[in-house]
Structure formats: C-alpha cells, structure tokens
C-alpha angles and dihedrals in degrees: 000000000000089000091056094046089049090048086059109253091158090049091051092050090051089051094046090048089054093049090048090050092050088057093045091247136124120243122250116187115203134174116216137195141150130226136183122237123188150127100304108095136183117214112239133194115276139175123262136168117273112281094017120114108209118226119214124183119231131197139177105206109145099218120128146171126192136243120204115197142171127191133199104210092194095067102010094245122150138186120206134184126181113219135179095238145358108257141119094271093054092046089049089056091048093050090052093051090048090049093051093045091059099025089145093054136063113237125210099199113198113196143141126278098254111158093250089056093055101037116137089227091064116106110204111209115245092248094054129076121184126223116188124213120228114275119275096011108115087150089074091061114082091197088074090069090058090060088057091050092050093047090048101042101033113020102032114134097350125136102198118209099210146010089252087059088051090052092049090052091049088053089052090049091052094050089047093053094043094050092051111056093152090058091047092051091050092052099042106036100102115182096246088055095051094048093050097050 
C-alpha cells in the first residue's frame, strides 16, 4: 500500500480526472488483470456430512484458456472477455472492447507491467490511460481477489472433461460476478482506492 501511494496513485487519479474533464467525460477507475483457467485442478477443502469422507477428482491436464477482466471498485461493475491465449493481440482486443463499452467515459486502467501490456505494438484507445503497478506486487491489484472468488465459487473441485466445459464454467463465472456487484464492491474496495476516488 505504501509503495503504491509513493508511486503516486492519488496523483495519477487527479491527472486522469483532469484529462477526463478536458474531454467532457467523467472518470472511471478500473483495475485489470488476466488469468488462465483449464483442466488442471487442485482439490480444495469442502463440507460433507458427519462421518462422510468427500471424494474429489483431480487431474493434471495442461490445457488452458484465458479470462481478461477489469473491475471498477466504486460500483462493482466488471468487463470480461474469454480469449484463447495471453498476448498483445488478445490484450488489444480486450482494450478495444473496454473502450467501446465506456466510450462516453475516460478510463484510468490500473494493471501490472506484463510484456503484453507494455508492448510497443499496442494501440491504447484515446479514452483509456494505463497506470502500471510496481513490479511483483499483485496484492495491490483488487482484481486478483476476484480470481480467488471465481476459483472458490465456480471452479472448486471440478475435473472438467473438455475445454468447452471450461469455457461454459467461465461463462457461468462471468454471470455470477456481473449479477453480484455488492459482493464485488466488498471484495475490491481497498482503502487506498476509496480515499483516492
């Protein structure tokens, strides 16, 4: 937290707010990240009736697809996109989708410094500004907590039989998150975010 404040999160918010005002738009602060989901699962604890030992399937099949996501902690809204891989082209598509969805707003998008986020081939839309988190600090990104929520609530103890089944589960996860903005706000409203808004 101190690192992010020293790196100027409140200053970045002020600058983005000014940039939004110059364009006649309101500012939306979002935190973005990507995660892979697939057929390799890790058994997790679960409830069972007394004297019943639960059985959970485990598999080590290394097949994945990626879910790109951004969250606005202020109102709990999210934007997700299922993609085949994690690269600059896929991130570009995601940025374009995000930009179109909020075309009447100016977005300060906070994210990590992954190579596909900083690539010179990336074209950042004119209503989006990128703010990079300090290296090796995923704990500063509230979006990370939503991955935990999805894995715990939607993917827990499933051994999925195909990538189509993984995609179906991801679609279920997106609907779960989109339908629960109050839960999203409670998971993602870090103190430094609230005080900077």
